mmCIF file with all atom_site columns, C-alpha atoms in Angstrom:
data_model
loop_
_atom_site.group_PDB
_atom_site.id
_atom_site.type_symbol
_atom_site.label_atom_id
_atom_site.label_alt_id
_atom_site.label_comp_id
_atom_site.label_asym_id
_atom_site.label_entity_id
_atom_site.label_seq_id
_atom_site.pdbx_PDB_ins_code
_atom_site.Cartn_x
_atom_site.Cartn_y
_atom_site.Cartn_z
_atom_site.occupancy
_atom_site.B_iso_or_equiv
_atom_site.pdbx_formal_charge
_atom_site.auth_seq_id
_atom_site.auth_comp_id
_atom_site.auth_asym_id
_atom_site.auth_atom_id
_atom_site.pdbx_PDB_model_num
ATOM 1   C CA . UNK A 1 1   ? -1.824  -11.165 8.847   1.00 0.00 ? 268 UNK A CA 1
ATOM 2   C CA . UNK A 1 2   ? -2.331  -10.883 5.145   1.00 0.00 ? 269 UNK A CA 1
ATOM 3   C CA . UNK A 1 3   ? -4.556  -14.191 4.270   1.00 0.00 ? 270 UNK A CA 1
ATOM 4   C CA . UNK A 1 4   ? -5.032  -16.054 1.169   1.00 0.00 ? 271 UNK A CA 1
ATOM 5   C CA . UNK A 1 5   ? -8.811  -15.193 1.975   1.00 0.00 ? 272 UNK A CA 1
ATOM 6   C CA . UNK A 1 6   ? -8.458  -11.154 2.669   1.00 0.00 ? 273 UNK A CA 1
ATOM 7   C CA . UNK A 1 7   ? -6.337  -11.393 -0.782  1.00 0.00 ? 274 UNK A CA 1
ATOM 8   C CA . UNK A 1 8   ? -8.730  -13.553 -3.155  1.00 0.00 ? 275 UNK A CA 1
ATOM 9   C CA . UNK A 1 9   ? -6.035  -15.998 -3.226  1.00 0.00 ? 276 UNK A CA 1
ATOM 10  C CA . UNK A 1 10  ? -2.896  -14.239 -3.871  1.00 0.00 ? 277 UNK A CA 1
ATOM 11  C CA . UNK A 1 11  ? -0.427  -15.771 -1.939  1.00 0.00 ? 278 UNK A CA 1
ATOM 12  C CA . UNK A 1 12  ? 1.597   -12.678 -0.289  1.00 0.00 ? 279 UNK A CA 1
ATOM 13  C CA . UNK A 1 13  ? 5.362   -12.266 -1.532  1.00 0.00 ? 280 UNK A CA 1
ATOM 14  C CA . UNK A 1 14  ? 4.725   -14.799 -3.723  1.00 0.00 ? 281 UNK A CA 1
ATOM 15  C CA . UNK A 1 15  ? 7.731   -13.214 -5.920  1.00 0.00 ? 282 UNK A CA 1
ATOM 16  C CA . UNK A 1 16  ? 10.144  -13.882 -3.538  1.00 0.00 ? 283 UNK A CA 1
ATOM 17  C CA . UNK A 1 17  ? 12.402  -16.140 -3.559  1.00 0.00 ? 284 UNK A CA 1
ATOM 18  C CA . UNK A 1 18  ? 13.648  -19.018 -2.295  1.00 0.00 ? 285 UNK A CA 1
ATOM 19  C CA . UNK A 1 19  ? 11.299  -20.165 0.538   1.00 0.00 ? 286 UNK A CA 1
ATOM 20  C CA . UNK A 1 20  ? 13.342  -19.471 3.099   1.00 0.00 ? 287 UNK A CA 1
ATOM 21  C CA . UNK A 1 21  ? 13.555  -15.423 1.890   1.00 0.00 ? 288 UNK A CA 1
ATOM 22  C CA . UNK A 1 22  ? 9.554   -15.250 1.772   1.00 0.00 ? 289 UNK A CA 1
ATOM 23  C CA . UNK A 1 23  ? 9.236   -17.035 5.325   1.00 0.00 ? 290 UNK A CA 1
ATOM 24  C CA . UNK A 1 24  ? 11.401  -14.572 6.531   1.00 0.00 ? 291 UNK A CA 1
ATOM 25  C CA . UNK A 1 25  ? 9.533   -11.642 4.475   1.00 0.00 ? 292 UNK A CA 1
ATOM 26  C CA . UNK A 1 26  ? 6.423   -12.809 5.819   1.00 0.00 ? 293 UNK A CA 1
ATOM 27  C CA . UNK A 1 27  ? 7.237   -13.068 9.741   1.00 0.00 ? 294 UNK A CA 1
ATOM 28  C CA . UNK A 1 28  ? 9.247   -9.553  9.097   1.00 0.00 ? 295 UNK A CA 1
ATOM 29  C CA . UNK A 1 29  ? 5.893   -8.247  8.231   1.00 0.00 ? 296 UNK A CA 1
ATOM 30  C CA . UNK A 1 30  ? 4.112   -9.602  10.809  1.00 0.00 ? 297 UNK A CA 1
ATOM 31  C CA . UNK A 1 31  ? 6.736   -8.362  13.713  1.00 0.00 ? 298 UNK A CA 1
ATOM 32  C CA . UNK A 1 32  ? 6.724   -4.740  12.855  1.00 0.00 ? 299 UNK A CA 1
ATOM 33  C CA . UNK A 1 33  ? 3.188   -4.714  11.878  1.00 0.00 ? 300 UNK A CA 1
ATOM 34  C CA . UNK A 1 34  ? 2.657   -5.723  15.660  1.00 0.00 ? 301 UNK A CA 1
ATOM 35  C CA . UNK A 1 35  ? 5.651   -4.187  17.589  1.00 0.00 ? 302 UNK A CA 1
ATOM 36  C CA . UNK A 1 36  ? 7.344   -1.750  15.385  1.00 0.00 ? 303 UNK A CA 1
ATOM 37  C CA . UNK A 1 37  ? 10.257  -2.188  13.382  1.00 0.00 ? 304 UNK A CA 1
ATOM 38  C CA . UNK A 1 38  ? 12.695  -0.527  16.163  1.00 0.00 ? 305 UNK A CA 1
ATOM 39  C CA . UNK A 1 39  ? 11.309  -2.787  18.824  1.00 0.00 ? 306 UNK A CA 1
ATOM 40  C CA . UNK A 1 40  ? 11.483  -5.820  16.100  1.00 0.00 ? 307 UNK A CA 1
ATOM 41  C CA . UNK A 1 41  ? 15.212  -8.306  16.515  1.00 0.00 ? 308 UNK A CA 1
ATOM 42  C CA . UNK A 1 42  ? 16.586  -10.252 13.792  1.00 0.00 ? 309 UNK A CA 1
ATOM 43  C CA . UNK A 1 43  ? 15.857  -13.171 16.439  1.00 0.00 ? 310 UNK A CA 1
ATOM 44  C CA . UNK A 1 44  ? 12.006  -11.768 17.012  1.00 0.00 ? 311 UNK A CA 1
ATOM 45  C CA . UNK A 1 45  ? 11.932  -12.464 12.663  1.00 0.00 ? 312 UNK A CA 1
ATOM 46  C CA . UNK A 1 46  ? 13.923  -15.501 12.770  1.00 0.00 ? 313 UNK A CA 1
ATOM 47  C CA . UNK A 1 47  ? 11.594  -17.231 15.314  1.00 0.00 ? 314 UNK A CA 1
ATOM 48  C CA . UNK A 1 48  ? 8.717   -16.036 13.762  1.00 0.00 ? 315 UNK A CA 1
ATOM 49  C CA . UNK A 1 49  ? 9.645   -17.906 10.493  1.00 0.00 ? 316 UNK A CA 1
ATOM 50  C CA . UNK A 1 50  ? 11.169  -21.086 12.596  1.00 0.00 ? 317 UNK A CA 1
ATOM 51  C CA . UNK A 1 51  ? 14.286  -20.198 11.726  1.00 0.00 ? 318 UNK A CA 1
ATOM 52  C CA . UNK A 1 52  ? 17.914  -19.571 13.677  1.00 0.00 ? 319 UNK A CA 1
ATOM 53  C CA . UNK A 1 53  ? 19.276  -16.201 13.635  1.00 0.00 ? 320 UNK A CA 1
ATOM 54  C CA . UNK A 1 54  ? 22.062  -17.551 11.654  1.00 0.00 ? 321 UNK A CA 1
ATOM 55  C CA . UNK A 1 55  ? 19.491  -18.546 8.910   1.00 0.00 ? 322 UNK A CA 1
ATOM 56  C CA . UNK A 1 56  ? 18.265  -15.252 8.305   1.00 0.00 ? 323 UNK A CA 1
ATOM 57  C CA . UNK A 1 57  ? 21.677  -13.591 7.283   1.00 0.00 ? 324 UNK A CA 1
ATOM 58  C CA . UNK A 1 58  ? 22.161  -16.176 4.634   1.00 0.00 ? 325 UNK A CA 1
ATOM 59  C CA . UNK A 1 59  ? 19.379  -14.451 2.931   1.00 0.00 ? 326 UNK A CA 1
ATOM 60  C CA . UNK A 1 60  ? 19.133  -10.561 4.290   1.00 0.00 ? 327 UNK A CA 1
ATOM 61  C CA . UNK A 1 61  ? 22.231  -8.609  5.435   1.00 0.00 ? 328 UNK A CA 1
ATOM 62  C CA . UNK A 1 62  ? 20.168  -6.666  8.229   1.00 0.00 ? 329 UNK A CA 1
ATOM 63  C CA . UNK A 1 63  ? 17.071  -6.148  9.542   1.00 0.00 ? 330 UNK A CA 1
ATOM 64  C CA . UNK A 1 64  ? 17.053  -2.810  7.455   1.00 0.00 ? 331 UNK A CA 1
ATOM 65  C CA . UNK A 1 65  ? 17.427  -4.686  4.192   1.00 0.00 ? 332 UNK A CA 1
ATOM 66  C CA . UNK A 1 66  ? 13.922  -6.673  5.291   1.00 0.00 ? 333 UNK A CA 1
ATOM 67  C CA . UNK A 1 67  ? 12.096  -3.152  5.338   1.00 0.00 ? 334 UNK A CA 1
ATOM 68  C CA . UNK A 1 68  ? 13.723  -1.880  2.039   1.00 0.00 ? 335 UNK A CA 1
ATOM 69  C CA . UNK A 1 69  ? 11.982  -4.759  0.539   1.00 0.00 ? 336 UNK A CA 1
ATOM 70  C CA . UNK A 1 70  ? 8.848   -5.073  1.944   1.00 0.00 ? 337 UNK A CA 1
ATOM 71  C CA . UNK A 1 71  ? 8.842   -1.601  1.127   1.00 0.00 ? 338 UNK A CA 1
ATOM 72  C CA . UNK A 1 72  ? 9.403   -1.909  -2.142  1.00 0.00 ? 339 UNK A CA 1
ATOM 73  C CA . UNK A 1 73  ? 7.281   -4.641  -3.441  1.00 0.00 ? 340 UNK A CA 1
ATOM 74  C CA . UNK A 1 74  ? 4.559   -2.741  -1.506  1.00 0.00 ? 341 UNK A CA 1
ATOM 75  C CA . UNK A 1 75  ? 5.343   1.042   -3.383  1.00 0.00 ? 342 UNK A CA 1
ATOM 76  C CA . UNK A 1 76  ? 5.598   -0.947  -6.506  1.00 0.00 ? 343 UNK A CA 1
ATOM 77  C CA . UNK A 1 77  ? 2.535   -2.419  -6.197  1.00 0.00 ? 344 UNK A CA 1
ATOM 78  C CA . UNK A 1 78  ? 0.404   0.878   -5.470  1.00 0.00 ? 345 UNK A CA 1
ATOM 79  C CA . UNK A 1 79  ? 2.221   2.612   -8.055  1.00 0.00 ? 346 UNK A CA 1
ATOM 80  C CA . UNK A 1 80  ? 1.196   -0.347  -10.127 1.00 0.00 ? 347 UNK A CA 1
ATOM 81  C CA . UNK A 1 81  ? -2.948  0.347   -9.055  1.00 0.00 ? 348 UNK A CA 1
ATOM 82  C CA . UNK A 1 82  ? -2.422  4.367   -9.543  1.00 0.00 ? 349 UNK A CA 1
ATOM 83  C CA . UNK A 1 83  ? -0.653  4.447   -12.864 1.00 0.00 ? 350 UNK A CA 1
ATOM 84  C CA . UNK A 1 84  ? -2.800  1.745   -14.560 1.00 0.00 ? 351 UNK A CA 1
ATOM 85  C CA . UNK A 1 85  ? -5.949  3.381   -13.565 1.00 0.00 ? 352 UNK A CA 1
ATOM 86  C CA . UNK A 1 86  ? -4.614  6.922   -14.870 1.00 0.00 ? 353 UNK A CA 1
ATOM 87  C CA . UNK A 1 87  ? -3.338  6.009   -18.028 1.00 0.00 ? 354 UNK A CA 1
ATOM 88  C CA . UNK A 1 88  ? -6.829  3.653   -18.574 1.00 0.00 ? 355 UNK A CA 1
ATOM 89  C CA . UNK A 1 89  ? -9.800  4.465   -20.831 1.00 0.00 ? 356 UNK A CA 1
ATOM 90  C CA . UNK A 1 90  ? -12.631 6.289   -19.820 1.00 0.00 ? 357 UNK A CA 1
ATOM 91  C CA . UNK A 1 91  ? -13.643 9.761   -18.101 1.00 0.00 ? 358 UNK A CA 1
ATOM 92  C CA . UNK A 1 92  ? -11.436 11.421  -15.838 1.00 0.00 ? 359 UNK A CA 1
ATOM 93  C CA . UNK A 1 93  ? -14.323 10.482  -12.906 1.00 0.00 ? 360 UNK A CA 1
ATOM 94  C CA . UNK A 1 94  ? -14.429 6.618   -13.843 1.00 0.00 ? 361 UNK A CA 1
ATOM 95  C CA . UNK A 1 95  ? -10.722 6.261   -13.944 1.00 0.00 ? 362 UNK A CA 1
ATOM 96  C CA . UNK A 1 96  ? -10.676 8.216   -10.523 1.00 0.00 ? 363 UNK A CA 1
ATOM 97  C CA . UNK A 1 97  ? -13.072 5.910   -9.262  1.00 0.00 ? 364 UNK A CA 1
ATOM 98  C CA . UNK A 1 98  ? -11.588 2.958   -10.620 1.00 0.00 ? 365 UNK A CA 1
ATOM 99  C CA . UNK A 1 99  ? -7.939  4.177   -8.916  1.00 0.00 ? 366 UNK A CA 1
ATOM 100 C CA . UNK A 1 100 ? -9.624  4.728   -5.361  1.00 0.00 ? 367 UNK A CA 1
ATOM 101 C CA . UNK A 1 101 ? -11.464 1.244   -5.435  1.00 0.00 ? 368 UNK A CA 1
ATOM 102 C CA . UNK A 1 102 ? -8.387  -0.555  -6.323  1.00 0.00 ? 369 UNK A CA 1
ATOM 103 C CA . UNK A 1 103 ? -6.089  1.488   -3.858  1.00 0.00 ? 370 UNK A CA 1
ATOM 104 C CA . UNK A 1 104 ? -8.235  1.428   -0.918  1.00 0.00 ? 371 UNK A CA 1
ATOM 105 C CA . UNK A 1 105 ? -9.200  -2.454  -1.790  1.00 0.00 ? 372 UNK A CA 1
ATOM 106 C CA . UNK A 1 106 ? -5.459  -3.336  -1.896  1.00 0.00 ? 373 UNK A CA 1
ATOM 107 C CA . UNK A 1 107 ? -4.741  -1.408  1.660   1.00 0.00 ? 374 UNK A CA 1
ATOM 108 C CA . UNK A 1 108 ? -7.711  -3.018  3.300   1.00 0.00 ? 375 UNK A CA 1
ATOM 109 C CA . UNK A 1 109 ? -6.728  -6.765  2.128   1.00 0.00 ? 376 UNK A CA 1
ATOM 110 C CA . UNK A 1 110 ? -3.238  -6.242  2.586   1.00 0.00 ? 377 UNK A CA 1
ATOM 111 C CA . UNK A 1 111 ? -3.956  -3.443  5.807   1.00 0.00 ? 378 UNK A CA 1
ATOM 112 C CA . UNK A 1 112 ? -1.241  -5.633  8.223   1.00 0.00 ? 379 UNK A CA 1
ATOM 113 C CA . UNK A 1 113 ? 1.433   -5.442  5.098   1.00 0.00 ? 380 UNK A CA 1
ATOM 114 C CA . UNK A 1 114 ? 0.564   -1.896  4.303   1.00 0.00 ? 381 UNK A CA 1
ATOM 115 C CA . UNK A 1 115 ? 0.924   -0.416  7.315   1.00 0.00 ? 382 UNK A CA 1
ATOM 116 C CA . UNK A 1 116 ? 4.320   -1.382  7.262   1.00 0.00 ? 383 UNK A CA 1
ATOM 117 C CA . UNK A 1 117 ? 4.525   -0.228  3.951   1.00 0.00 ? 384 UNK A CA 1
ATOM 118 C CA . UNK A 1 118 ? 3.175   3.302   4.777   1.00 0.00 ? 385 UNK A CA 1
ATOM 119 C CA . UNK A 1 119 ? 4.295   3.873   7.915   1.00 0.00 ? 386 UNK A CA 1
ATOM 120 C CA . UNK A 1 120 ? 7.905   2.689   8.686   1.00 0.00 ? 387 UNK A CA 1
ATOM 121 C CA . UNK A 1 121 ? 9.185   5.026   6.340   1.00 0.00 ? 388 UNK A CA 1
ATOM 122 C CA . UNK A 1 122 ? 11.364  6.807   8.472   1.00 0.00 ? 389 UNK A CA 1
ATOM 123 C CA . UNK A 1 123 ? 13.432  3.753   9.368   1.00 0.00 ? 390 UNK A CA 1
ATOM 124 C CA . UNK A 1 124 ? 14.629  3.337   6.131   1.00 0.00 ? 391 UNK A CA 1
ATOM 125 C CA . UNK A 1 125 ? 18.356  4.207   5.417   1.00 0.00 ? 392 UNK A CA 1
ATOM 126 C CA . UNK A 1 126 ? 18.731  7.381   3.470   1.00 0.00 ? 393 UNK A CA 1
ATOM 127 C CA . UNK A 1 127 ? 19.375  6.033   0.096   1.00 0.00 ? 394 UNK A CA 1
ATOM 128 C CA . UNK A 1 128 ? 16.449  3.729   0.543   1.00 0.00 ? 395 UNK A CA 1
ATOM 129 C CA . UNK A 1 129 ? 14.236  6.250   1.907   1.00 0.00 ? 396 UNK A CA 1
ATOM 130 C CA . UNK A 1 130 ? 14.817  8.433   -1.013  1.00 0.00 ? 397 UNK A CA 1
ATOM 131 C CA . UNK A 1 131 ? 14.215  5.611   -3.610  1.00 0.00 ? 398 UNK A CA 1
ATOM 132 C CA . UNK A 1 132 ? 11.006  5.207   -1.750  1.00 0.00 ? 399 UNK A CA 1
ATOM 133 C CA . UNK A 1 133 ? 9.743   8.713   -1.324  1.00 0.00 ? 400 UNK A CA 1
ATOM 134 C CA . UNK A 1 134 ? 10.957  9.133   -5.269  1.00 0.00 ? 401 UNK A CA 1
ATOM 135 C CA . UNK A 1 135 ? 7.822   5.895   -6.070  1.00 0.00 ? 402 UNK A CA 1
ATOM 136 C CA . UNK A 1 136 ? 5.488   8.085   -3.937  1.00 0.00 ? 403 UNK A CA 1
ATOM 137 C CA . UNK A 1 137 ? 6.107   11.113  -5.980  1.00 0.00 ? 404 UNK A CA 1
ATOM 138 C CA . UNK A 1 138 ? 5.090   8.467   -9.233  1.00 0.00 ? 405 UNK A CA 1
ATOM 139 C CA . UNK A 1 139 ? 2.011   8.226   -7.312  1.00 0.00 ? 406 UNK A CA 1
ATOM 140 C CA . UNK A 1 140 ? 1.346   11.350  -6.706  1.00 0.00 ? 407 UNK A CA 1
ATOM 141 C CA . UNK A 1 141 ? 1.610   12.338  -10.005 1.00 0.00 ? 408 UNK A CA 1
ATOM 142 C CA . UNK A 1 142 ? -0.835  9.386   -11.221 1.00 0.00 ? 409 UNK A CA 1
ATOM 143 C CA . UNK A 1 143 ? -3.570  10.897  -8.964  1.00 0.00 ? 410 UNK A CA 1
ATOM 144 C CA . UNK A 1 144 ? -2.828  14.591  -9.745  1.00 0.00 ? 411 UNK A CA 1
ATOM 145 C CA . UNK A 1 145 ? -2.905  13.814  -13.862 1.00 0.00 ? 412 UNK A CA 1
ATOM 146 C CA . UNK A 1 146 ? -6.307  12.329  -13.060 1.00 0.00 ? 413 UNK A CA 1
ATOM 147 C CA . UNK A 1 147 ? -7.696  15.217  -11.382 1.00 0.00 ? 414 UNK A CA 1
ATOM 148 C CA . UNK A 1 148 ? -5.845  17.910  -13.639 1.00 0.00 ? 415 UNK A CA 1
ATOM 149 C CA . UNK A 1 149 ? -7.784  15.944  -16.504 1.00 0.00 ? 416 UNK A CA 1
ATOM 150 C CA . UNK A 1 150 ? -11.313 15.729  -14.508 1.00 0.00 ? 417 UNK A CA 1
ATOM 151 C CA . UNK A 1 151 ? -10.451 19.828  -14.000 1.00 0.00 ? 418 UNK A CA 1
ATOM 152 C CA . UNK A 1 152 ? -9.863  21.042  -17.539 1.00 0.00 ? 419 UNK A CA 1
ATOM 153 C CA . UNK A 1 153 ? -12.793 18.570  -18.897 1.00 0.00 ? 420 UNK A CA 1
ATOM 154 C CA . UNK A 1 154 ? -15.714 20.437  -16.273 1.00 0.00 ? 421 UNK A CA 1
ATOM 155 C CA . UNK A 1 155 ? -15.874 17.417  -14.505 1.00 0.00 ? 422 UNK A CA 1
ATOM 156 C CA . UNK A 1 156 ? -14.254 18.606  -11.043 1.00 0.00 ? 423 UNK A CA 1
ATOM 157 C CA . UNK A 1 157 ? -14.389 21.361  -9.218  1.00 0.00 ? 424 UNK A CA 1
ATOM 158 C CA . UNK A 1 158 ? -10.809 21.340  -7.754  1.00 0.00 ? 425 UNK A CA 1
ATOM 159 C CA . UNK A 1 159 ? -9.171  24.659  -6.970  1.00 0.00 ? 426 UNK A CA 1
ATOM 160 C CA . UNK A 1 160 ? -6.248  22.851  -5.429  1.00 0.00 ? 427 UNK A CA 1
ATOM 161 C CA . UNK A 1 161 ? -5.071  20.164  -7.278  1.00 0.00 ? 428 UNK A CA 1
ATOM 162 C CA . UNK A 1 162 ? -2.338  19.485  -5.312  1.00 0.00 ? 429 UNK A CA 1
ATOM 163 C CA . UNK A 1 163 ? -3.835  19.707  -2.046  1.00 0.00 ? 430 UNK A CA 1
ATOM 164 C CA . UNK A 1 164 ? -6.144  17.430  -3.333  1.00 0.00 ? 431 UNK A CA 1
ATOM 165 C CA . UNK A 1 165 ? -3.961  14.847  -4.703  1.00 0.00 ? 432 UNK A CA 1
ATOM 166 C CA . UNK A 1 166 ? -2.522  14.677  -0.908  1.00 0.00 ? 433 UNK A CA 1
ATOM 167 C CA . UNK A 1 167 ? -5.661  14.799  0.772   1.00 0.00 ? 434 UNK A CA 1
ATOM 168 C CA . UNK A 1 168 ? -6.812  11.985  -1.583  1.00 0.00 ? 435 UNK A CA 1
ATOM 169 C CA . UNK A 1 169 ? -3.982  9.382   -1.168  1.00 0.00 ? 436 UNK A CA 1
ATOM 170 C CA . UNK A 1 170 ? -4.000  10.351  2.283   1.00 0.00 ? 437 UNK A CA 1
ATOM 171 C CA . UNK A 1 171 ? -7.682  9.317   3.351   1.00 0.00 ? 438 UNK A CA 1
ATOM 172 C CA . UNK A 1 172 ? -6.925  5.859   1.377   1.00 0.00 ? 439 UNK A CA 1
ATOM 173 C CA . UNK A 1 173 ? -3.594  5.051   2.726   1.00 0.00 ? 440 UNK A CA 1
ATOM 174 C CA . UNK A 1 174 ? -5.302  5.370   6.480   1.00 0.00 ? 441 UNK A CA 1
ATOM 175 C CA . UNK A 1 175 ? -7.619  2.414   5.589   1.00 0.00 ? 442 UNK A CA 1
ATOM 176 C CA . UNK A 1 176 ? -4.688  0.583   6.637   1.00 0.00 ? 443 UNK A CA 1
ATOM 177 C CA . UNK A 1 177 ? -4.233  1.635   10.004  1.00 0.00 ? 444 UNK A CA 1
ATOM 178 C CA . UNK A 1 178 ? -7.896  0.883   11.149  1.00 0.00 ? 445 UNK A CA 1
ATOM 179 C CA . UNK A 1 179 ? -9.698  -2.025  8.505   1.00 0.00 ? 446 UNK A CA 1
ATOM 180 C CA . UNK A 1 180 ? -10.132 -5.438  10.595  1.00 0.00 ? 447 UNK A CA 1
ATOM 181 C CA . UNK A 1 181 ? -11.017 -8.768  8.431   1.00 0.00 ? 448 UNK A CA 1
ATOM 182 C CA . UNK A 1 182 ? -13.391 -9.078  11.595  1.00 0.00 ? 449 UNK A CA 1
ATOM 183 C CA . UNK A 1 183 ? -14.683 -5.583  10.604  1.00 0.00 ? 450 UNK A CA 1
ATOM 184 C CA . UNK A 1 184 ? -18.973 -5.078  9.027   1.00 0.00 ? 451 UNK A CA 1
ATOM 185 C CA . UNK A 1 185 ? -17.079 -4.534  5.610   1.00 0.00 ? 452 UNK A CA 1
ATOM 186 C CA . UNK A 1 186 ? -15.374 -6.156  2.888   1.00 0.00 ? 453 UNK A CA 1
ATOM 187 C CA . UNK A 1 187 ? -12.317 -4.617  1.261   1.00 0.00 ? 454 UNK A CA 1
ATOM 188 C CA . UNK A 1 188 ? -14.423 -4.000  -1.921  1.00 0.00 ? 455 UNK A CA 1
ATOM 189 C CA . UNK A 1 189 ? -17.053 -2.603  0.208   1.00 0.00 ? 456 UNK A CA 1
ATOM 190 C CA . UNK A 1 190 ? -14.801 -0.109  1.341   1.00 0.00 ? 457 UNK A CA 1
ATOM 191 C CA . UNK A 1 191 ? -12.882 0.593   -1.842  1.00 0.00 ? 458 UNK A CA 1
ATOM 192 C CA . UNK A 1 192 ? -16.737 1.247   -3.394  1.00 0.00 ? 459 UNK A CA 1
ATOM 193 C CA . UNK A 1 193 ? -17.637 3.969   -0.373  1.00 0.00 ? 460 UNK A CA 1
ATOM 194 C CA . UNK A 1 194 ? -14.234 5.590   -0.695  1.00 0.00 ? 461 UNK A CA 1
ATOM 195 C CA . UNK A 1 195 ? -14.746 6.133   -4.610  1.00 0.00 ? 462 UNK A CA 1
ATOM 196 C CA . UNK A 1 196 ? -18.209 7.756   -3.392  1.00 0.00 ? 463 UNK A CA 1
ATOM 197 C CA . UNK A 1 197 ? -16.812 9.999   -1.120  1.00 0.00 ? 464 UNK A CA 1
ATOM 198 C CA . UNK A 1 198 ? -14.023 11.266  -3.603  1.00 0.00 ? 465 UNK A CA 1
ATOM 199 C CA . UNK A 1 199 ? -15.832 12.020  -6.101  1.00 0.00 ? 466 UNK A CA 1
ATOM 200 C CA . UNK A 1 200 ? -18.005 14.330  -3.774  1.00 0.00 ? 467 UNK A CA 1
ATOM 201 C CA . UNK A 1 201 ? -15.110 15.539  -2.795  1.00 0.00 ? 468 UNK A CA 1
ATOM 202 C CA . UNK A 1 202 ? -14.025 16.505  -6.134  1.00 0.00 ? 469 UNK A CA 1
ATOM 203 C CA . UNK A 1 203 ? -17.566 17.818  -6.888  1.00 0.00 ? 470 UNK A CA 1
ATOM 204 C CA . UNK A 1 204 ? -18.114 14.907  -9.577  1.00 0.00 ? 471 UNK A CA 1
ATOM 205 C CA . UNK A 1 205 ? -21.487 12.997  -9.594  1.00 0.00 ? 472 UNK A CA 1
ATOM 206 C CA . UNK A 1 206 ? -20.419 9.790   -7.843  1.00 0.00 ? 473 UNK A CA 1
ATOM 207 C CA . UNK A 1 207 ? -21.240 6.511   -9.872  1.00 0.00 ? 474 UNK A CA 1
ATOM 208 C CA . UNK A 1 208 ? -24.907 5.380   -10.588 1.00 0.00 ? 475 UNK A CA 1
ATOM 209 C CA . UNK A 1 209 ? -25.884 1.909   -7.773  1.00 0.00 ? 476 UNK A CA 1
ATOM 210 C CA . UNK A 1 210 ? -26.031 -0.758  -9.898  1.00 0.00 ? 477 UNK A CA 1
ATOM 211 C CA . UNK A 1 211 ? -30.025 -1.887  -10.882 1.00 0.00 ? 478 UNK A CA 1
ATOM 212 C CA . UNK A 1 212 ? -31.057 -4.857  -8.579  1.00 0.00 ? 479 UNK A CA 1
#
C-alpha cells in the first residue's frame, strides 16, 4: 500500500470524491496490485473498502471504469513530473536530472499504485487504452525534447534519441515492480542513483555530491 509515510504526507486519491469513491479507489488499487485486475471481483473491491457489492455501483459502473481511473490520475500525474521538468529552467542535464529524480521518486513512493498504473494497460477497454497510450506519447515527448536539447547543446552523446527516450522511461517505470518501503533505500535515494546512471548513460557528467 501507498502510505501517508512512503508519500511525505500526501494522502493518495485525495481528489476523489466522495469518500465512498476514494475507499473504493483505494482497495481497487490494492486488489490488482496483489492479484491482478482479471483475477480481482467487484466483491474482492467492495470488501476490501467494507462495502456491499451494491455500494460500489452507486459510484463505478464496472470494474473496468475503476482501472480507467486509477489509470488516469496516475498518467496524469507522471505527465505532470515529465513536462514540468522539460519545460523548467536550467541545462538540458539538470532538467534531465531533475525529471528522473522526480519520476523514479514518485514510482518508488507510490510503487503498489504504479504498478497498476504501468502495467494493467492491456485491460483497459479500447477507447480507454488509447486515451492512455495517447498521455504516454506526452511523456515520451517530454523526455525526448530534453535529450534532443542536451544533443544539439554538446551536452549528450545520444545517437538514438528515440531509443533512448524508451530505454530511459523504461528503467524508471520498473522501479515499481521491485522498490519495497522495507527495502536499504529511500525513494529519494533511488530517484538520486537513477539521475546518476542516466546521465552516464547519456554521456553527461552526472551532478557534483553535495560538500559535507
Amino acid at each position: 500500500m501507498d502510505s501517508a509515510a512512503e508519500t511525505g504526507g500526501y494522502q493518495p486519491w485525495s481528489e476523489v470524491t466522495p469518500d465512498a469513491a476514494r475507499r473504493l479507489l483505494v482497495a481497487a488499487v490494492e486488489a490488482f496490485a496483489e492479484r491482478g485486475y482479471h483475477a480481482t471481483t467487484t466483491r474482492d473491491i467492495a470488501g476490501r473498502a467494507g462495502m456491499s457489492p451494491a455500494a460500489l455501483y452507486i459510484h463505478y459502473k464496472t470494474k473496468e471504469e475503476l482501472l480507467h481511473r486509477i489509470s488516469r490520475i496516475g498518467h496524469d500525474k507522471a505527465l505532470e513530473i515529465l513536462e514540468t521538468a522539460a519545460s523548467g529552467p536550467g541545462t538540458a542535464a539538470e532538467r534531465l536530472d531533475g525529471a528522473v529524480r522526480s519520476f523514479v521518486g514518485w514510482h518508488a513512493a507510490h510503487h503498489t499504485t504504479a504498478r497498476v498504473v504501468q502495467y494493467e494497460l492491456d485491460a483497459l477497454a479500447p477507447e480507454h487504452r488509447s486515451e492512455i497510450v495517447a498521455l504516454r506519447r506526452r511523456s515520451d515527448a517530454a523526455v525526448r525534447r530534453i535529450l534532443a536539447d542536451g544533443v544539439r547543446a554538446g551536452e549528450f552523446a545520444v545517437p538514438d534519441v528515440p531509443g533512448t527516450t524508451l530505454a530511459v522511461l523504461s528503467l524508471c517505470i520498473d522501479v515499481a515492480r521491485w522498490f519495497s518501503a522495507a527495502g536499504p533505500r529511500t525513494p529519494d535515494e533511488v530517484g538520486a542513483l537513477y539521475a546518476d546512471l542516466v546521465l552516464r548513460m547519456v554521456g553527461a557528467a552526472p551532478a557534483a555530491p553535495a560538500q559535507k
